[in-house]
Amino acid sequence: MKRPSRVFILTGAGVSAESGVPTFRDANGLWEGHRFEDVATPSAWRRDPLTVWRFYTLRRRALLNVKPNAAHVAVARLQAEGPPSLLVSQNVDDLHQRAGSASVLSMHGQLRSLRCEASGRCEERMAEDDLHEGHMVTCTCCAAPSRMRPDVVWFGETPLGMPKIHDWIGRLSDGDLCLVVGTSGHVFPAADLARQARQAGARTVLVNLDEPLNAGDFDEVHLGPAGKLLPGLVDTWLEAWSADGPSV
Ligand code: BJW
């Protein structure tokens, strides 16, 4: 493969699966009997905030006990040693950052931070006091402290960074690379990005355990665990591209 001038990378829950972070739809899409769609919506937060708070607090706490895996490291290496790239993750964990990816656009938000419901200000809140399942926390920005919500994008809300993502995809051209790792293709707008990248001329490559809903959008499909497959693919690409010299 010729050295691309740009690389667009999209990751989903599967990239963190080998770190022990559960995916959404593999365990029947259920959390303690709740459908994910029922705990990841603004209406669930309005109807039953404590259940939603508990769902997110358990996941926020679990972040303290997981580490990046070989797939995160391979993505970071591709970014550091390959052509200019944009890494967009649907994941709310921070494992790409911890693996050394310098810049990550977390389009569905972040578990490490909470958002003030009154001002919209986000704060990193990972102290022991912020991680109680039974009671919510308040902000430090308002005169009368307001309730904080998880700093994530629920169904019906606008994903973050969409103008930047569309701008980057719009600048892809023939011979560029779009790499998608560990996502089921169920959730939009992320599920449409490979199709858009391919339309712009990029070669679309998928690394996923199972065939996703949008498998037809890919020029090359590698089925298997990302931690096993991705390091080899990245090595092969970097080696092939080094023969081409840096792109100008
Ligand atoms: C491995 C592996 C290993 C396992 N190695 N692989 C068009 C059509 C229909 C509906 C819509 C549409 N456009 C919008 C909608 C509505 C809605 C939507 O998509 N609904 C669907 C259910 C149909 N979308 C929205 O509401 C979005 N907002 C929106 O569209 O606003 C309008 C707008 C658009 C554009 C610009 C401006 C405005 C918001 C979506 C928010 C999604 N939020 C969640 C929760 C985030 C917080 C949290 O984490 O709790 O995001 S839902 C959940 O799903 C989470 C994930 O990021 C997301 C995607 O899941 P992902 O990553 O694909 O995980 P899984 O579990 O589904 O799949 C894992 C995959 O990994 C599997 O394939 C495995 O095989 C694989 N795997 N082990 C490699 N070791």
Short mmCIF file of C-alpha atoms and ligand atoms in Angstrom, two decimals, residues 11-15 17-18 23-26 37 40 55-56 59 90-92 108 111 152-159 162 166 181-189 207-212 224-227, ligand 1:
data_model
loop_
_atom_site.label_atom_id
_atom_site.label_comp_id
_atom_site.label_asym_id
_atom_site.label_seq_id
_atom_site.Cartn_x
_atom_site.Cartn_y
_atom_site.Cartn_z
CA THR A 11 -12.58 3.05 17.21
CA GLY A 12 -15.40 1.55 19.25
CA ALA A 13 -15.92 -0.65 22.29
CA GLY A 14 -14.12 -3.64 20.70
CA VAL A 15 -10.74 -1.88 20.89
CA ALA A 17 -12.54 -5.36 25.03
CA GLU A 18 -9.18 -7.06 25.58
CA THR A 23 -18.72 -3.90 25.05
CA PHE A 24 -22.33 -2.80 24.64
CA ARG A 25 -24.06 -5.23 22.36
CA ASP A 26 -22.18 -8.48 22.89
CA GLU A 37 -30.60 2.26 25.17
CA ALA A 40 -28.03 5.95 27.93
CA PHE A 55 -24.51 2.60 35.78
CA TYR A 56 -21.94 5.30 35.08
CA ARG A 59 -18.00 2.18 34.82
CA GLN A 90 -16.71 6.38 20.38
CA ASN A 91 -15.32 5.11 23.68
CA VAL A 92 -15.70 7.03 26.89
CA HIS A 108 -19.35 10.27 22.84
CA LEU A 111 -16.11 8.97 31.85
CA VAL A 152 -21.22 11.52 27.83
CA VAL A 153 -23.36 11.73 24.70
CA TRP A 154 -26.65 9.89 25.07
CA PHE A 155 -29.03 8.80 22.30
CA GLY A 156 -30.76 11.85 20.88
CA GLU A 157 -27.86 14.17 21.83
CA THR A 158 -25.36 15.65 19.39
CA PRO A 159 -22.02 13.83 19.25
CA MET A 162 -18.80 16.58 14.24
CA HIS A 166 -16.63 16.01 8.63
CA VAL A 181 -11.57 -0.91 14.84
CA GLY A 182 -14.01 -2.68 17.15
CA THR A 183 -17.41 -1.23 16.43
CA SER A 184 -20.70 -2.89 15.54
CA GLY A 185 -22.00 -0.28 13.09
CA HIS A 186 -25.23 0.08 15.07
CA VAL A 187 -24.90 3.68 16.21
CA PHE A 188 -25.06 6.76 13.99
CA PRO A 189 -23.47 9.05 12.96
CA VAL A 207 -10.53 -4.82 12.22
CA ASN A 208 -13.38 -6.36 14.21
CA LEU A 209 -14.22 -9.57 16.03
CA ASP A 210 -17.47 -10.15 14.12
CA GLU A 211 -18.90 -8.77 10.94
CA PRO A 212 -20.52 -5.40 11.73
CA GLY A 224 -10.50 -11.36 14.91
CA PRO A 225 -9.36 -9.72 18.16
CA ALA A 226 -7.87 -6.26 17.54
CA GLY A 227 -5.08 -6.83 20.08
C1 BJW B 1 -14.07 -6.58 18.99
C2 BJW B 1 -13.43 -7.20 20.06
C3 BJW B 1 -12.04 -7.32 19.97
C4 BJW B 1 -15.56 -7.14 20.50
N1 BJW B 1 -11.39 -6.86 18.90
N2 BJW B 1 -13.41 -6.15 17.93
C5 BJW B 1 -29.65 7.13 11.46
C6 BJW B 1 -30.37 5.95 11.39
C7 BJW B 1 -30.96 5.41 12.53
C8 BJW B 1 -30.85 6.04 13.77
C9 BJW B 1 -30.14 7.19 13.85
C10 BJW B 1 -29.55 7.72 12.72
N3 BJW B 1 -28.90 8.86 13.08
C11 BJW B 1 -29.06 9.04 14.41
C12 BJW B 1 -29.80 8.04 14.90
C13 BJW B 1 -30.21 7.91 16.33
C14 BJW B 1 -29.16 7.34 17.24
C15 BJW B 1 -28.78 5.95 16.76
O1 BJW B 1 -27.75 5.72 16.16
N4 BJW B 1 -29.59 4.98 17.11
C16 BJW B 1 -29.30 3.59 16.76
C17 BJW B 1 -29.57 2.71 17.95
C18 BJW B 1 -30.05 3.21 15.53
N5 BJW B 1 -27.97 8.19 17.33
C19 BJW B 1 -27.92 9.20 18.16
O2 BJW B 1 -28.87 9.52 18.85
C20 BJW B 1 -26.65 10.01 18.20
N6 BJW B 1 -26.95 11.40 18.02
C21 BJW B 1 -27.27 11.90 16.83
O3 BJW B 1 -27.33 11.21 15.82
O4 BJW B 1 -27.49 13.27 16.85
C22 BJW B 1 -27.85 13.87 15.59
C23 BJW B 1 -26.62 14.44 14.93
C24 BJW B 1 -25.88 13.66 14.05
C25 BJW B 1 -24.77 14.20 13.41
C26 BJW B 1 -24.40 15.50 13.64
C27 BJW B 1 -25.14 16.28 14.52
C28 BJW B 1 -26.26 15.73 15.17
C29 BJW B 1 -25.97 9.87 19.54
C30 BJW B 1 -25.43 8.51 19.78
C31 BJW B 1 -24.84 8.41 21.19
C32 BJW B 1 -24.38 6.99 21.50
N7 BJW B 1 -24.06 6.90 22.87
C33 BJW B 1 -23.52 5.66 23.39
C34 BJW B 1 -23.38 5.82 24.93
C35 BJW B 1 -22.20 6.73 25.27
C36 BJW B 1 -21.95 6.78 26.70
C37 BJW B 1 -21.66 5.42 27.27
O5 BJW B 1 -20.64 4.81 26.93
O6 BJW B 1 -22.46 4.96 28.07
O7 BJW B 1 -22.24 5.37 22.82
S1 BJW B 1 -24.47 4.20 22.98
C38 BJW B 1 -23.10 3.13 22.82
O8 BJW B 1 -23.01 2.66 21.46
C39 BJW B 1 -21.86 3.99 23.08
C40 BJW B 1 -20.93 3.49 22.02
O9 BJW B 1 -19.90 4.42 21.78
C41 BJW B 1 -21.84 3.25 20.85
C42 BJW B 1 -21.29 2.35 19.80
O10 BJW B 1 -21.04 1.08 20.31
P1 BJW B 1 -19.85 0.22 19.69
O11 BJW B 1 -18.56 0.85 19.98
O12 BJW B 1 -20.14 -0.09 18.28
O13 BJW B 1 -19.95 -1.07 20.62
P2 BJW B 1 -20.75 -2.45 20.40
O14 BJW B 1 -20.78 -3.16 21.70
O15 BJW B 1 -22.02 -2.23 19.71
O16 BJW B 1 -19.84 -3.27 19.39
C43 BJW B 1 -18.56 -3.73 19.74
C44 BJW B 1 -17.93 -4.38 18.52
O17 BJW B 1 -16.62 -4.75 18.85
C45 BJW B 1 -18.66 -5.65 18.03
O18 BJW B 1 -18.86 -5.57 16.63
C46 BJW B 1 -17.69 -6.77 18.37
O19 BJW B 1 -17.67 -7.81 17.39
C47 BJW B 1 -16.36 -6.05 18.38
N8 BJW B 1 -15.37 -6.64 19.29
N9 BJW B 1 -14.35 -7.60 20.98
C48 BJW B 1 -12.08 -6.33 17.89
N10 BJW B 1 -11.31 -7.95 20.97
#
